XYZ file of C-alpha atoms in Angstrom:
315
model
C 12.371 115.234 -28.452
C 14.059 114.733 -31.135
C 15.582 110.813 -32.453
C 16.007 111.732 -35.491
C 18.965 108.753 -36.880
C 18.862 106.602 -34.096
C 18.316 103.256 -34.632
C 15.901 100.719 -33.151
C 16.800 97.844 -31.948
C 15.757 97.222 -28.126
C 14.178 99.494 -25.744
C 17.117 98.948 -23.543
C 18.334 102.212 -25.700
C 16.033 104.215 -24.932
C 14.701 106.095 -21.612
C 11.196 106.422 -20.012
C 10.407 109.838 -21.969
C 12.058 108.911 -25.235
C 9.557 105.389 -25.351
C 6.636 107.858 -24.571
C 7.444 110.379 -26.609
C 7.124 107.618 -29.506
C 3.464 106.300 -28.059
C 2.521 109.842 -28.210
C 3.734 110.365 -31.909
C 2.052 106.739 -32.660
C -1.305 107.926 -31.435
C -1.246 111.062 -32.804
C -0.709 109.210 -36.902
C -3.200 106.855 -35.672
C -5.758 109.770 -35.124
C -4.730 111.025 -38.514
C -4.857 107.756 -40.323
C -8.233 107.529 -38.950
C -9.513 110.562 -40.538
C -7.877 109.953 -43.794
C -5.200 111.810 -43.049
C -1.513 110.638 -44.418
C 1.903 112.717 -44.483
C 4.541 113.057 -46.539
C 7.456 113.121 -43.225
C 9.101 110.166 -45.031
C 9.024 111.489 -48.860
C 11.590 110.498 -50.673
C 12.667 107.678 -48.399
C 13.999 104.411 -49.480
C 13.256 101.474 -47.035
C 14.905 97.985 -47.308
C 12.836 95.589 -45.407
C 15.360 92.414 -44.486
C 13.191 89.104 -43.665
C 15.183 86.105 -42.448
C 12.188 84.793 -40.823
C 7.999 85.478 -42.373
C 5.880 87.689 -40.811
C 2.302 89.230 -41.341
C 2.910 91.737 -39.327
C 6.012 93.176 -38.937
C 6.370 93.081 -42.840
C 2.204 95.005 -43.263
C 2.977 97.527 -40.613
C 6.621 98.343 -42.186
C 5.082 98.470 -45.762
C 1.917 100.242 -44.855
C 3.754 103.165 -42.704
C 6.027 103.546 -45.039
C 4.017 104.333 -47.960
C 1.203 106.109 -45.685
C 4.325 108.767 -45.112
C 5.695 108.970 -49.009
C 8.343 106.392 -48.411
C 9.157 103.153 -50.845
C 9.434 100.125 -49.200
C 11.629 97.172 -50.420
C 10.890 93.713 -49.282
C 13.905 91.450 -49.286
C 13.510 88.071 -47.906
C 16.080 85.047 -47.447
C 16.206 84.527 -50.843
C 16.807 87.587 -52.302
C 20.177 88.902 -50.918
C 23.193 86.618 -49.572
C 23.007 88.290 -45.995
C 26.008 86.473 -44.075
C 26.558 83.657 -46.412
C 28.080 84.978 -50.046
C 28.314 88.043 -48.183
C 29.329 88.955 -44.952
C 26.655 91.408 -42.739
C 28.973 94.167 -42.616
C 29.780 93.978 -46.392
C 26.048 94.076 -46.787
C 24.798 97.117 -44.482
C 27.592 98.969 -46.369
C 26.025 98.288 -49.767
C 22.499 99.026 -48.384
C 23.356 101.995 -46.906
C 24.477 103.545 -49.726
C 20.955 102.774 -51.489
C 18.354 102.984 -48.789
C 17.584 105.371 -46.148
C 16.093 102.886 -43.041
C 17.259 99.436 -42.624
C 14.607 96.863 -41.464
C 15.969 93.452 -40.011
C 13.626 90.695 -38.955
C 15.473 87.502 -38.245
C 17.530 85.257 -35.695
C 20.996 86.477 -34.572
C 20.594 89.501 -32.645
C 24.108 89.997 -33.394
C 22.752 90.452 -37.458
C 21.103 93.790 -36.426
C 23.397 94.847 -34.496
C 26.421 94.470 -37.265
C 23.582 95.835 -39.405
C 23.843 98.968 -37.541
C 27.190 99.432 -36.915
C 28.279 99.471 -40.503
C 25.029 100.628 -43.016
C 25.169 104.225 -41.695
C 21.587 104.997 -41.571
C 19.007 103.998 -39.289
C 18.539 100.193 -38.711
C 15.049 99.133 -36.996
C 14.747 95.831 -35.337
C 11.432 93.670 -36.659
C 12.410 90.975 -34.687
C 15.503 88.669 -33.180
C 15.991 85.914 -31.042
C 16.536 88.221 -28.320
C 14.150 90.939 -28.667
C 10.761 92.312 -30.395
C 10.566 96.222 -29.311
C 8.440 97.163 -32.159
C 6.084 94.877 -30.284
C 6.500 96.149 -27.151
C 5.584 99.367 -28.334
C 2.333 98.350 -30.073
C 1.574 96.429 -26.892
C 1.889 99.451 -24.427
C 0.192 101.582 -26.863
C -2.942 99.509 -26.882
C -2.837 99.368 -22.840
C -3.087 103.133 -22.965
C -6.076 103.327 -24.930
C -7.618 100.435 -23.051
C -6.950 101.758 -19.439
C -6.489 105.932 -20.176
C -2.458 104.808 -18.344
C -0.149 101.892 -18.436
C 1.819 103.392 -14.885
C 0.493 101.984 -11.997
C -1.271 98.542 -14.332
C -0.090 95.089 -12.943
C 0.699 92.967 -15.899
C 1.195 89.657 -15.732
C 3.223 87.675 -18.802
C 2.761 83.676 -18.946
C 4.353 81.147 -20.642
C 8.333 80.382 -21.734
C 9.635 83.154 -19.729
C 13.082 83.838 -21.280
C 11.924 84.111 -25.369
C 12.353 87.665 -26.862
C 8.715 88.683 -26.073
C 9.354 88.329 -22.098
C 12.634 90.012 -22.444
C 11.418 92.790 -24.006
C 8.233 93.219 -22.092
C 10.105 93.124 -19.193
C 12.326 95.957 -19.925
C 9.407 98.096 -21.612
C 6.891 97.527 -18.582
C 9.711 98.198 -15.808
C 10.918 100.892 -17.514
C 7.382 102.719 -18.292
C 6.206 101.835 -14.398
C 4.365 98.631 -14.855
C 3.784 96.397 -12.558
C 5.578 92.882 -14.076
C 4.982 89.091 -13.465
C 6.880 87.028 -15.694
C 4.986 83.246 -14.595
C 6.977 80.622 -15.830
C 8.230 77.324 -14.884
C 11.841 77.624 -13.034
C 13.683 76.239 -16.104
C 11.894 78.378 -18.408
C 12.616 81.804 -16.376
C 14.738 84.485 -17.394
C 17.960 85.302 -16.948
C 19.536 86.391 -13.896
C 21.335 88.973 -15.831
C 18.300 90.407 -17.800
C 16.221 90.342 -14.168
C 19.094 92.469 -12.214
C 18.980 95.055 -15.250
C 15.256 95.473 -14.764
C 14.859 95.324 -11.253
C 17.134 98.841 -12.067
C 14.618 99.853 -14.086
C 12.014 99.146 -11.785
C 13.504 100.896 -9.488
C 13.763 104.315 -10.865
C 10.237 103.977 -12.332
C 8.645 102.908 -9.210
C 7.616 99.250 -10.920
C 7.643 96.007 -8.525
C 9.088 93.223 -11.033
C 8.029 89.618 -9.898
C 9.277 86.378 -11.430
C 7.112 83.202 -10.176
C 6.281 79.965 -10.911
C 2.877 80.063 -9.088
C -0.517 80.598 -10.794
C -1.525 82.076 -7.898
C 0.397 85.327 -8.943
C -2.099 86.347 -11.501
C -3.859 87.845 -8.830
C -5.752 91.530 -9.303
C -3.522 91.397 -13.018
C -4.987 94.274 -15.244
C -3.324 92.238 -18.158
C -2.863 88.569 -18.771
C -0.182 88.400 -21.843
C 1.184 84.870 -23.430
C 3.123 83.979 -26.343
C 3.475 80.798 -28.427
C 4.999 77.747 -26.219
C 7.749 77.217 -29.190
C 8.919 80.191 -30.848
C 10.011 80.120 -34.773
C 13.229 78.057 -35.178
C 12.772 75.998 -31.894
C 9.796 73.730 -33.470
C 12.030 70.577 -32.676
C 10.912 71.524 -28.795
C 7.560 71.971 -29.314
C 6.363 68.189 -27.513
C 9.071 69.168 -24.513
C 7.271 72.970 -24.296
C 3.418 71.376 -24.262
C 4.763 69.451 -21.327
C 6.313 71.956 -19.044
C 4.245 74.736 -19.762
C 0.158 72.962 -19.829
C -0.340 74.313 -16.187
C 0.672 77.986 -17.592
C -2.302 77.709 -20.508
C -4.220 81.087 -20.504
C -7.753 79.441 -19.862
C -10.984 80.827 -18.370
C -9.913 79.560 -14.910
C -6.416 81.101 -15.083
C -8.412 84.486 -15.849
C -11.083 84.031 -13.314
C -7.833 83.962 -10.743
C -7.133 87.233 -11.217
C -10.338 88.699 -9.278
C -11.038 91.308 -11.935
C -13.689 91.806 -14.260
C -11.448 94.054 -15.849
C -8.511 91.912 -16.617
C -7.689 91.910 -20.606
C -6.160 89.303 -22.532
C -2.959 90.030 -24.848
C -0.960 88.189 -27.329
C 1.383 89.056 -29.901
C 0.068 86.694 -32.671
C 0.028 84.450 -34.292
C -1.069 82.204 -31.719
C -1.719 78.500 -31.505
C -5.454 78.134 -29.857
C -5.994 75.140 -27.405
C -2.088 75.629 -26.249
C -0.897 78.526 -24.906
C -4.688 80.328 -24.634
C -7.736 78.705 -25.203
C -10.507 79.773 -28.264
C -12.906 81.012 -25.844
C -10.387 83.402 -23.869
C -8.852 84.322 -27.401
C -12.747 85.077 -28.954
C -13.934 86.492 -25.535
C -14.602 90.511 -24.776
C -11.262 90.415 -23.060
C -9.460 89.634 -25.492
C -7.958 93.142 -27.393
C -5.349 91.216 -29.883
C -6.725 92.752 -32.735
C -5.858 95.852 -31.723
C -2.152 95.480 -30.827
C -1.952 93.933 -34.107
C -3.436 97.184 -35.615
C -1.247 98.992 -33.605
C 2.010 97.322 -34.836
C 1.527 99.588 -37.754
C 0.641 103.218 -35.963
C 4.117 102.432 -33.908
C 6.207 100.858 -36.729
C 5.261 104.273 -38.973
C 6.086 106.434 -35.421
C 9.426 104.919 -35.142
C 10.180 105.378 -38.777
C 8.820 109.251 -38.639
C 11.121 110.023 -35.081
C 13.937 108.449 -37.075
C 14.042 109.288 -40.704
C 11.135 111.663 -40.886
C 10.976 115.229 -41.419
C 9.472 118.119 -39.792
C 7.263 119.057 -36.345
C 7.282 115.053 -35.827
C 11.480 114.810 -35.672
């Protein structure tokens, strides 16, 4: 397999083999990293790291893989550069390009990493956008494959605001890897008949059912019960509205009891706001394995780098 300068910027990109092939790569560096073992695949490598929006994260993973594999990572938030206001995007990846080796963009416009790529001329890796959060995605379907030995075959069940860029990108990564998805949302929180027609392809070929409901009652024999914040960065102004519409859809003890497993896990791609969306004794409970997608954002972050940039047996 061999992805050496694509970019990264949703998982729509990429096929079944090519997202398991970087799962594979992200659990072999994790094996490493756990016996104190770090590489040199990205020596040499300059990184710019673009932040329109914070993270904890996104930015520790990206600056942690990085310099785990030899490369030097340069943060550069919204204050530092004049990304699309002094300076047009395009203008900008041209500049960068010519400095750095691997683009990071974590910010709102989808349309910013996309220009971003079109124009730097080395590979661009998507942190997050309004749209989508693959580097998530991956981190996330890693950590169901150490949990349950498989993620084909799993019924996973995402609830909350059902058309922010965590369910659109869960959506395509589970129907394209053969998960079972449930996207459980209220109808005017449900995503887009566009986005559900593209994955019911996908479910198709991988031989994933794809489910969109508005009924608790579909968290029924779930492997995994996933949520996300009720009011994602940038839409704060609807956070009174969300708390309204989406209180039935809180990840409680009762909402996991419904599932009929003892084996159901909790999920969430941090930070999250306890008492809303989940409550503190789901979130604190044996379940719950959030800790380890967020170590995992880093083992996949560094993969993606290494299958991109990187050198050697790993390109």
């Amino acid at each position: 397999m061999n992805l050496f300068g694509r970019h990264f910027l949703t998982l729509k990109d990429f096929s079944r083999e090519e997202i398991e092939y970087l799962l594979d790569l992200a659990a072999k560096l994790k094996d490493e990293k756990k016996k104190g073992i770090t590489g040199d695949r990205l020596k040499g490598k300059n990184i710019a790291l673009l932040f329109e929006k914070p993270s904890t994260r996104t930015r520790c993973a990206f600056v942690v893989g990085a310099r785990d594999e030899g490369a030097f990572p340069e943060y550069l938030g919204k204050d530092d550069i004049q990304l699309g206001h002094k300076e047009s995007v395009a203008d900008t990846a041209r500049v960068l390009g010519r400095m750095f080796d691997g683009i990071e963009f974590r910010g709102f416009k989808h349309s910013t990493v996309e220009e971003l790529a079109k124009y730097a001329g080395v590979p661009v890796w998507n942190g997050l956008t309004d749209e989508y959060h693959p580097t998530q995605i991956l981190a996330d379907l890693l950590t169901m494959k150490e949990h349950f030995g498989k993620n084909e075959g799993l019924n996973f069940v995402y609830v909350g605001d059902g058309r922010n860029n965590m369910a659109n990108s869960l959506m395509i990564g589970m129907t394209k890897l053969g998960v079972n998805m449930t996207v459980l949302a209220p109808k005017s929180l449900q995503p887009s008949k566009e986005l559900i027609s593209l994955c019911e392809g996908y479910a198709k070929s991988s031989g994933a059912k794809l489910l969109i409901s508005d009924n608790t009652d579909a968290v029924k024999d779930a492997d995994v019960i996933y949520t996300d914040v009720w009011a994602s960065m940038g839409e704060e102004d609807k956070a009174k509205e969300r708390i309204e519409l989406l209180r039935p859809y809180q990840v409680n003890t009762e909402l996991m009891k419904k599932t009929g497993k003892e084996s159901t896990i909790f999920m969430h791609c941090l930070p999250a706001v306890k008492g809303y969306e989940v409550t503190e004794d789901v979130f604190e409970s044996a379940k719950s394995v959030v800790f380890d997608e967020a170590e995992n954002r880093m083992h996949t972050i560094k993969a993606v780098m290494v299958a991109t940039l990187g050198k050697g047996d790993d390109r």
